[in-house]
CSV table of C-alpha atoms and ligand atoms in Angstrom, one decimal:
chain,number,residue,atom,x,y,z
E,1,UNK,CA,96.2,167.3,142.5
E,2,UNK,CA,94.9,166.1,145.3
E,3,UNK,CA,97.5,163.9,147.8
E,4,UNK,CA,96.8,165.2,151.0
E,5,UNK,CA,94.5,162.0,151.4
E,6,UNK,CA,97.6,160.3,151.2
E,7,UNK,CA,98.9,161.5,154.7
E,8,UNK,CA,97.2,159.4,157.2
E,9,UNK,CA,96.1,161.1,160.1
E,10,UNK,CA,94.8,158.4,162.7
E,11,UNK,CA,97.8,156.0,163.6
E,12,UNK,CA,97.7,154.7,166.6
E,13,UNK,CA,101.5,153.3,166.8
E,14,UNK,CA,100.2,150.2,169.2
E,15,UNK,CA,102.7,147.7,167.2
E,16,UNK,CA,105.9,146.9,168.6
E,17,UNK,CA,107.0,144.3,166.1
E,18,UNK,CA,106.0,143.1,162.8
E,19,UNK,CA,107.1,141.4,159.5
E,20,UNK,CA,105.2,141.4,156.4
E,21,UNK,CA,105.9,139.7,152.9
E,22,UNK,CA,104.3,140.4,149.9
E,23,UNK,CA,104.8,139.2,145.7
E,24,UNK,CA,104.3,142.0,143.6
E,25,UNK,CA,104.9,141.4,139.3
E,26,UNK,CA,106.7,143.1,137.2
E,27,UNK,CA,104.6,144.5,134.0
E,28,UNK,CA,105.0,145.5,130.5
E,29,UNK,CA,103.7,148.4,128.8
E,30,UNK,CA,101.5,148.2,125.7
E,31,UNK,CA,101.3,152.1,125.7
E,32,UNK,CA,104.8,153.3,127.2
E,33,UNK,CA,105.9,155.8,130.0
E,34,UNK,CA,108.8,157.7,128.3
E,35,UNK,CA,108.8,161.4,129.6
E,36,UNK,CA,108.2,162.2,133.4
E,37,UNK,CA,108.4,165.5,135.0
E,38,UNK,CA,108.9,166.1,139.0
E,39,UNK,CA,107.8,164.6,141.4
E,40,UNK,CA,107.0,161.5,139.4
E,41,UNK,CA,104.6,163.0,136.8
E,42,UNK,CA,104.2,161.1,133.4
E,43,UNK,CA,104.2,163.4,130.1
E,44,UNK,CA,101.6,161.1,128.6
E,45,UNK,CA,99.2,158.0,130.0
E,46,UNK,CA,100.3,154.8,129.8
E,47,UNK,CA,99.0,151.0,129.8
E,48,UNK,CA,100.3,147.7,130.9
E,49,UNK,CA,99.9,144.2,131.2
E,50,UNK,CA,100.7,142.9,134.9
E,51,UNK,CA,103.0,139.9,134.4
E,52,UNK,CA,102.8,136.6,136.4
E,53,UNK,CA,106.0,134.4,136.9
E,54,UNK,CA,108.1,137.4,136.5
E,55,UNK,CA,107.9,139.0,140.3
E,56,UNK,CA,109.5,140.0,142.9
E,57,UNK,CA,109.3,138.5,146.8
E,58,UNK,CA,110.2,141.1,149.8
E,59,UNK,CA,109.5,141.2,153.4
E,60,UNK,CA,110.1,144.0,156.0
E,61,UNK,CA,110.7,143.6,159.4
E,62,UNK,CA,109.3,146.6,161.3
E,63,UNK,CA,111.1,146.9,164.9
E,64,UNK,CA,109.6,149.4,167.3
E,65,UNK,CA,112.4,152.1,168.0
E,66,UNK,CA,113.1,155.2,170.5
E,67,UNK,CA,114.0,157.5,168.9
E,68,UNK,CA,111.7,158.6,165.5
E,69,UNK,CA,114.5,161.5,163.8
E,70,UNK,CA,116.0,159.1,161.1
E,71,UNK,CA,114.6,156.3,158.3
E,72,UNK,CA,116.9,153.5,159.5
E,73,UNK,CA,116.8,150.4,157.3
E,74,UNK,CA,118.9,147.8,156.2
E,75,UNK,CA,118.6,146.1,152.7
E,76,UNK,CA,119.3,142.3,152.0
E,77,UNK,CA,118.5,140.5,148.1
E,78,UNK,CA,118.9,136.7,148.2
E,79,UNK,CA,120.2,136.8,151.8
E,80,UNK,CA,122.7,139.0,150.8
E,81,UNK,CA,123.4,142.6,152.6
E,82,UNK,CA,122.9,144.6,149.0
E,83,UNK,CA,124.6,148.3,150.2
E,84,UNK,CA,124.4,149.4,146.0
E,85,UNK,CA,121.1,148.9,146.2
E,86,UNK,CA,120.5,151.7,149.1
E,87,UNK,CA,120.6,154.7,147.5
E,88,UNK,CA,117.9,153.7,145.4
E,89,UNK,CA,115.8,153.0,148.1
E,90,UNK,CA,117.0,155.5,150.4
E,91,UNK,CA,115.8,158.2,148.1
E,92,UNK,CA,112.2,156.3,147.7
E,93,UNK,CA,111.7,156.5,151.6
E,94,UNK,CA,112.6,160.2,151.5
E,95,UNK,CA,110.1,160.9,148.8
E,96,UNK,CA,107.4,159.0,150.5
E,97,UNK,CA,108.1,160.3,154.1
E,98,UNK,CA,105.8,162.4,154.7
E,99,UNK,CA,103.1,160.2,153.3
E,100,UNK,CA,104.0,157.3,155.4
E,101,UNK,CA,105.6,159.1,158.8
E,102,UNK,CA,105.4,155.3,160.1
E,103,UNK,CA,109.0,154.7,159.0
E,104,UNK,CA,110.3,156.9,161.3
E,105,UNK,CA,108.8,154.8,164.2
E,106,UNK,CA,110.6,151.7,163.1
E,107,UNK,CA,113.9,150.0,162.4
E,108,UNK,CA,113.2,148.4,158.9
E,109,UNK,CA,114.8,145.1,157.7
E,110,UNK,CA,114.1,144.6,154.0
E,111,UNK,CA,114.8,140.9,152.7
E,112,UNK,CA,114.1,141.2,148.3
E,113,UNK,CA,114.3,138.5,145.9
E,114,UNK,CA,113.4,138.2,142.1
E,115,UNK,CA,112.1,134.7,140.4
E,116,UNK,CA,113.9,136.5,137.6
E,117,UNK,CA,117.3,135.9,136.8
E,118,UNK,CA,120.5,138.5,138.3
E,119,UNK,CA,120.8,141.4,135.6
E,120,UNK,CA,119.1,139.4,133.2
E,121,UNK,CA,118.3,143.1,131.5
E,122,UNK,CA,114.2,142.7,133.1
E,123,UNK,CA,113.8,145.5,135.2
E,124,UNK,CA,113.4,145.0,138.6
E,125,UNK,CA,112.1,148.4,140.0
E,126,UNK,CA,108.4,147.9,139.6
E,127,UNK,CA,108.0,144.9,141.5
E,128,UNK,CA,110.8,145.9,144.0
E,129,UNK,CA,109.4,149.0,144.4
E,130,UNK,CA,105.8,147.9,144.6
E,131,UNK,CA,106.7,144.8,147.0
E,132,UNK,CA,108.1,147.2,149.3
E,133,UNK,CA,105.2,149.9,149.2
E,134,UNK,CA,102.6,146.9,150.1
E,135,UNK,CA,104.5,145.7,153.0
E,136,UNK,CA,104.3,149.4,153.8
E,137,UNK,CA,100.4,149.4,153.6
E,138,UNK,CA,99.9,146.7,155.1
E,139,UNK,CA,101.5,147.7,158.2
E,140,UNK,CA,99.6,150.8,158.1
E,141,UNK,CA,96.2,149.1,157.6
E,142,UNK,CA,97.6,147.6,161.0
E,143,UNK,CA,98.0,151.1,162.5
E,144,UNK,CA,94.7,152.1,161.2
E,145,UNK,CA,92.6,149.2,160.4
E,146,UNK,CA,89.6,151.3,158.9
E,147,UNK,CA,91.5,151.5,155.7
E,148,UNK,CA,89.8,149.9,152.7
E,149,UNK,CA,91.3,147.7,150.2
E,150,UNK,CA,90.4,150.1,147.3
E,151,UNK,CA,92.6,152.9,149.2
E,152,UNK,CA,95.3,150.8,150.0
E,153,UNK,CA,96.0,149.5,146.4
E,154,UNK,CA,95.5,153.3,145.6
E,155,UNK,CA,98.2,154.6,148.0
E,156,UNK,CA,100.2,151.5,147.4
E,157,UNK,CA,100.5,152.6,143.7
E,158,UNK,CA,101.2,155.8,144.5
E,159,UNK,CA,104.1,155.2,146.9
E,160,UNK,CA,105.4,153.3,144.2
E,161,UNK,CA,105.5,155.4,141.5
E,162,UNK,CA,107.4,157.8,143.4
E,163,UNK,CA,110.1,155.3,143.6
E,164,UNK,CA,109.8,154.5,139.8
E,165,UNK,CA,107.0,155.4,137.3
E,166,UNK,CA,106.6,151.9,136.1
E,167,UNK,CA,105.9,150.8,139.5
E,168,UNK,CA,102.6,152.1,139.9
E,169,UNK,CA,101.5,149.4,137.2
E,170,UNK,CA,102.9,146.5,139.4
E,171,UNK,CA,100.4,146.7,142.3
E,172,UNK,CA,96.6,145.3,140.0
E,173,UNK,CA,95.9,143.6,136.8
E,174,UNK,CA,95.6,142.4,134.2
E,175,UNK,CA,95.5,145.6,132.6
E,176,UNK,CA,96.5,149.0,134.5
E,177,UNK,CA,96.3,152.4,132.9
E,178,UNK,CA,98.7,155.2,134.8
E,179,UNK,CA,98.5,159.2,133.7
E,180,UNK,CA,95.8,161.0,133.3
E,181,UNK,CA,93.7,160.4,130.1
E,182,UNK,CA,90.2,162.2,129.4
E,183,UNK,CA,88.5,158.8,128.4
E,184,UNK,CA,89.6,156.9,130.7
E,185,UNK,CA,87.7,157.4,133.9
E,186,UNK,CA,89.3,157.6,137.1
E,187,UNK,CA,92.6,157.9,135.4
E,188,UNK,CA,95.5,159.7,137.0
E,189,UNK,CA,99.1,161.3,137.4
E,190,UNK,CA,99.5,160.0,140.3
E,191,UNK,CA,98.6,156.2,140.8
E,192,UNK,CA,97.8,153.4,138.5
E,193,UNK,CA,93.8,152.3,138.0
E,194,UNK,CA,92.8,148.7,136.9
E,195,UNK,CA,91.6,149.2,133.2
E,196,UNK,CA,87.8,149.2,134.4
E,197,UNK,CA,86.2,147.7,131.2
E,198,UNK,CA,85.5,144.5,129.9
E,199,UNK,CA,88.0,143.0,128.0
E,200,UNK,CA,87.7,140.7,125.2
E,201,UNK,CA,88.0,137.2,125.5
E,202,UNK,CA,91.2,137.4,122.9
E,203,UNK,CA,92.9,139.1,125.6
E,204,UNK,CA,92.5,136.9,128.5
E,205,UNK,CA,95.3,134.7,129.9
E,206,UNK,CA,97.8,136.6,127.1
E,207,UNK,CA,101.2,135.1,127.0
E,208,UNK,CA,104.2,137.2,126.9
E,209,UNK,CA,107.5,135.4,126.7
E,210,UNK,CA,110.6,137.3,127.5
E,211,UNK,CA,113.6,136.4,125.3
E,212,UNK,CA,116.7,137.9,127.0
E,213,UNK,CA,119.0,138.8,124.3
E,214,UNK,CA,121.3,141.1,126.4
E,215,UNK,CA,122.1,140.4,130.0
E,216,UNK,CA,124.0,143.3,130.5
E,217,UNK,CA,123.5,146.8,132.6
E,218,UNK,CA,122.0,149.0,131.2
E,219,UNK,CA,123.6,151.5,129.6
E,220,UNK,CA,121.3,154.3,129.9
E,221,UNK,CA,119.4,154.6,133.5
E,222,UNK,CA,115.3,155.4,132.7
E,223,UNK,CA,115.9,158.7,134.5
E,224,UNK,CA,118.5,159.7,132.0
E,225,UNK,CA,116.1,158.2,129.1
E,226,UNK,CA,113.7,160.2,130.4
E,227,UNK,CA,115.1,163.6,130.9
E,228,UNK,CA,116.2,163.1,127.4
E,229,UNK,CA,112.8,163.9,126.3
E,230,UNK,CA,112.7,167.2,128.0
E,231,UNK,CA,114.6,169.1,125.2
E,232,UNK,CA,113.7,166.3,122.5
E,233,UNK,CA,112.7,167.7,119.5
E,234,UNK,CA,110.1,165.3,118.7
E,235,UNK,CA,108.2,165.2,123.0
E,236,UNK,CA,105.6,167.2,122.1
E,237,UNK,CA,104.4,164.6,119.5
E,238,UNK,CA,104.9,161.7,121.2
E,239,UNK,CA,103.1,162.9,124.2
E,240,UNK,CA,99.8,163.2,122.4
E,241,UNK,CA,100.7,160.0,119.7
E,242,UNK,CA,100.9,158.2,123.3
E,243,UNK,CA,97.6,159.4,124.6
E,244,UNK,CA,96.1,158.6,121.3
E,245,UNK,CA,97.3,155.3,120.8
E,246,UNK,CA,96.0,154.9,124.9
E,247,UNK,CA,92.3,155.8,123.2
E,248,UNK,CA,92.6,153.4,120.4
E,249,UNK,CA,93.5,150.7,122.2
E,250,UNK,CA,91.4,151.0,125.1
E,251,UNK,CA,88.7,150.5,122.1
E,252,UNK,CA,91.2,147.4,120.7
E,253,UNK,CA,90.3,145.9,123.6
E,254,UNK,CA,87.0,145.6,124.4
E,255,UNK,CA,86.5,144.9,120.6
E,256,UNK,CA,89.3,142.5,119.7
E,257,UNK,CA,90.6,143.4,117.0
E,258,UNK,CA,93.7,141.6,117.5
E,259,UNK,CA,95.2,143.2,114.0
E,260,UNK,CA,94.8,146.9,115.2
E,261,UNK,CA,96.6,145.6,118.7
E,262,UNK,CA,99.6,144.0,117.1
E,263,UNK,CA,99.7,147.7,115.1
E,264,UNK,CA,99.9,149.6,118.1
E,265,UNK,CA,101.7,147.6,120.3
E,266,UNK,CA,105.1,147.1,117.8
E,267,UNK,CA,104.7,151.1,116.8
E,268,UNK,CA,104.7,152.0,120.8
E,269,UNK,CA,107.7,149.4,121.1
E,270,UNK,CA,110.0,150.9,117.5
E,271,UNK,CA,108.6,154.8,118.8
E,272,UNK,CA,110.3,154.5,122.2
E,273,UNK,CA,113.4,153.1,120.8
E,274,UNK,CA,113.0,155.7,117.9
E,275,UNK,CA,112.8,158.8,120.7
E,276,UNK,CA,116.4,157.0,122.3
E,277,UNK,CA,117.8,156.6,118.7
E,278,UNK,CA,116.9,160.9,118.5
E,279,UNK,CA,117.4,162.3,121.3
E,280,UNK,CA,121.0,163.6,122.0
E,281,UNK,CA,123.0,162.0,123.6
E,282,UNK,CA,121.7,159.5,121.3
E,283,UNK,CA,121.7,155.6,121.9
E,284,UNK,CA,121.4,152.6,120.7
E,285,UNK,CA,119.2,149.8,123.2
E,286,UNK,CA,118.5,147.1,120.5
E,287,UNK,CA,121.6,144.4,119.8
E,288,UNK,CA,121.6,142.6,116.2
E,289,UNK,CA,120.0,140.1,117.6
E,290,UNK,CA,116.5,142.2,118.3
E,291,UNK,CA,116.1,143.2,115.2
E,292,UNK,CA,116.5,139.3,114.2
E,293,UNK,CA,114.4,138.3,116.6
E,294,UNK,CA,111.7,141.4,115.3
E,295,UNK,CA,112.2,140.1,111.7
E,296,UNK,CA,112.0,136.4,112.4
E,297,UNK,CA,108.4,137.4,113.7
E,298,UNK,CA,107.3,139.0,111.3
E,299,UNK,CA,108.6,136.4,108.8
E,300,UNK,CA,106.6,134.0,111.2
E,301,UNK,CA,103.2,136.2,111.0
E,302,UNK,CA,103.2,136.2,107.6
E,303,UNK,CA,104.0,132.9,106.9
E,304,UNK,CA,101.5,131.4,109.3
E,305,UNK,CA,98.7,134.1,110.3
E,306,UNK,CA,99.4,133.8,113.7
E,307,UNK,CA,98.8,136.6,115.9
E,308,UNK,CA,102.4,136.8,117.4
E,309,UNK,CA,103.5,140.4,117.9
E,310,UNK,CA,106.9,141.9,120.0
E,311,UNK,CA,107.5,145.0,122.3
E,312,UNK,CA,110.4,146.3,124.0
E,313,UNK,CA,111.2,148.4,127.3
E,314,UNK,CA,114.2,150.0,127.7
E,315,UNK,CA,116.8,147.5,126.7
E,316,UNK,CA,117.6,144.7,123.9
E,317,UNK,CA,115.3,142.3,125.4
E,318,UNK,CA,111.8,141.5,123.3
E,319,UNK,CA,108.4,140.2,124.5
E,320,UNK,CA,106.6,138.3,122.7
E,321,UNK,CA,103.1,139.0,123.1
E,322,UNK,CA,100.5,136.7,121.8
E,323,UNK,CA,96.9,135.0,122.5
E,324,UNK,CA,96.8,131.9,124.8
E,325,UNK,CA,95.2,129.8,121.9
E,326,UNK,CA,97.9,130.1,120.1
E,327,UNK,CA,100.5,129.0,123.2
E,328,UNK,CA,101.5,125.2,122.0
E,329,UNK,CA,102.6,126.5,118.1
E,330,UNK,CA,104.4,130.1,119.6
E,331,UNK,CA,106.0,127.9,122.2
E,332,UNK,CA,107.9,125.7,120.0
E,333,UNK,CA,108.5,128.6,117.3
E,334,UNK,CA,110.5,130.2,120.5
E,335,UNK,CA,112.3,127.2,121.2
E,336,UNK,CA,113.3,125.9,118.1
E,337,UNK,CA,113.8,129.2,116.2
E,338,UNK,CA,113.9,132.4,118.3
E,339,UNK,CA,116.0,130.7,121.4
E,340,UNK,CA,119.3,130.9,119.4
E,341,UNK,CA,119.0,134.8,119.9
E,342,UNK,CA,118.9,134.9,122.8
E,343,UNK,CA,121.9,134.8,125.3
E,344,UNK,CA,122.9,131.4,126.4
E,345,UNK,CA,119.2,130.7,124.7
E,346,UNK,CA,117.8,131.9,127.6
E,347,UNK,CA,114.0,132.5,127.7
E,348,UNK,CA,110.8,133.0,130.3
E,349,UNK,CA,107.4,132.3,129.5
E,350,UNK,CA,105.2,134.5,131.3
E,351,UNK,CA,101.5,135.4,130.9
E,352,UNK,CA,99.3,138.3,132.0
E,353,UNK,CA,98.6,138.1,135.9
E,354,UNK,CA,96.5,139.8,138.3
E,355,UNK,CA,98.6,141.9,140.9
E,356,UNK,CA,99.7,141.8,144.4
E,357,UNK,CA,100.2,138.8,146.6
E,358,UNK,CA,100.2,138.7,150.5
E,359,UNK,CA,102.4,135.8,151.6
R,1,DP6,C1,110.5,152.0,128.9
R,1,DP6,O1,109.5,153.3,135.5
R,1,DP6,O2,111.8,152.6,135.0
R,1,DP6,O3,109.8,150.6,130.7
R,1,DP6,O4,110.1,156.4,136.8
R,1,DP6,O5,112.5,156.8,136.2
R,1,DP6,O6,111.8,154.7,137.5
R,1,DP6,P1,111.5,155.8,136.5
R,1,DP6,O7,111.3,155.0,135.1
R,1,DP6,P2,110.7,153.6,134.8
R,1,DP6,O8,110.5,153.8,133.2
R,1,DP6,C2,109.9,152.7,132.5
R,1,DP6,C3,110.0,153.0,131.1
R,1,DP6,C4,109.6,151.9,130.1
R,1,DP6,C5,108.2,152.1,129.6
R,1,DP6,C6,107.1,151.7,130.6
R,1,DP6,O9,107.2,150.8,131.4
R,1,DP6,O10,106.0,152.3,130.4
């Protein structure tokens, strides 16, 4: 794998001071990520939808310093210093180092915020990790302004997903694919690539509405989740199920068939929670009140022939995926029958969005 083109080589170091802010989304897999191996490497490919309203905002202030032996940065979310959150990102900065030796050069400030609420259970990594790997890239497209757009969302994804997997989805849209996948060209371990077809017309705009049924941490981290697939009797399946499902619904989605989505999608959603519910340790993400929420849409679908359908990430919390023409009669089904669910009937209504934002 090739990531020496990753290490720049002409910087000229002529900045003495800079601050750049980017909004970066969060996203939510169709095809999910569950399985890694080091240094970031995903058992299988995966797919997402890039979300809109769901983002994160962060800016870094780059100071000029004398010495270059140490990453110095400090770490502030909604004005607040935020010391938990350091290790985290401490970590990220050593795995990236050598890819970006510009953050030796600097004293970093890094001010973070979410449009998400605190701990509501969304997860916060890939568009805090990918917020902070464009504010990276963009001051090294400062340093070395011959850099092209195309490589900097490239190495932008790539940063990111060495801070978390998911990450590397959060950077395009509406539709990135991450992890290597024979019919899927350009595809790759190591950064995300915009889904490169044409997608049908059912699949534009798609609303996904995030009920949050449980506000609370997490109770497994994903890099736990993850390693639990390593001796997991059942990995070797999923892995190639994954890739599988990744090749019929790249198909789903040029064609529209909307029925075959709603198929894959809900069987990628109950098949991660299946691989936590049998691995060991085992665990238990979903509350009652997901599976009431997963029966009251399929109650709903039946009933009414919409095209309403759920998936899950790692947690109790369920999106609601479904196609913008049918937003006014899903809307008020959330509202006036899925909202009790939900903790203090709390909701977001997101839709699919298209990446990145320089602010
Ligand atoms: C269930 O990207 O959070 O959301 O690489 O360890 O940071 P790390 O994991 P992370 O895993 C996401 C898992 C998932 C499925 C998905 O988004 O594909």
């Amino acid at each position: 794998m090739n990531t020496v083109q990753f290490i720049p080589s002409e910087l000229s170091f002529s900045i003495e001071k800079a601050t750049y802010k980017w909004q970066t989304p969060s996203n939510i897999a169709l095809v999910k990520y569950w399985g890694k191996r080091d240094p970031q490497i995903p058992k299988n490919a995966s797919i997402s939808f890039t979300l809109n309203n769901c983002h994160t905002i962060t800016s870094i202030d780059f100071v000029k310093k004398n010495t270059s032996s140490e990453i110095n940065f400090e770490l502030f979310f909604d004005g607040q210093k935020k010391e938990a959150f350091k290790p985290k990102i401490a970590q990220f900065f050593d795995r990236i180092k050598s890819y970006c030796p510009y953050i030796f050069e600097y004293d970093m400030t890094i001010n973070s915020e979410n449009s998400f609420p605190h701990s509501s259970g969304i997860a916060s990594s890939a568009s805090g990790l990918s917020a902070i790997a464009m504010c990276l890239l963009n001051l090294e497209k400062e340093l070395n302004p011959k850099l092209s757009t195309a490589f900097i969302n490239q190495k932008a994804s790539f940063l990111a997903r060495l801070g978390s997997g998911s990450a590397s989805r959060s950077i395009e849209g509406p539709l990135v694919v991450w992890g290597n996948h024979p019919e899927i060209e350009g595809s790759s371990d190591l950064f995300g690539v915009k889904f490169a077809h044409k997608v049908h017309s059912i699949f534009e705009n798609y609303q996904d509405a995030i009920l949050l049924v449980d506000k609370g941490e997490k109770q497994v981290s994903s890099t736990i989740g993850h390693n639990l697939m390593h001796k997991h009797p059942f990995a070797e399946q999923r892995f190639l199920q994954a890739n599988e499902n990744l090749s019929e619904l790249s198909e789903v989605l040029k064609n529209g068939d909307i029925d075959k989505f709603i198929n894959i999608v809900e069987s990628e959603a109950l098949t991660l929670h299946a691989m936590m519910l049998t691995s060991n340790p085992y665990f238990i993400l979903m509350k009652p009140n997901t599976l009431e929420i997963i029966n009251a849409i399929w109650s709903f679908r039946e009933e009414t022939g919409s095209k309403i359908c759920f998936t899950l990430d790692a947690g109790a919390n369920v999106h609601v995926l479904y196609p913008e023409n049918e937003k006014e009669k899903v809307n008020k089904f959330i509202a006036e029958s899925l909202s009790k669910y939900c903790q203090n009937g709390q909701y977001i209504f997101d839709a699919v969005g298209f990446g990145a934002k320089k602010l």
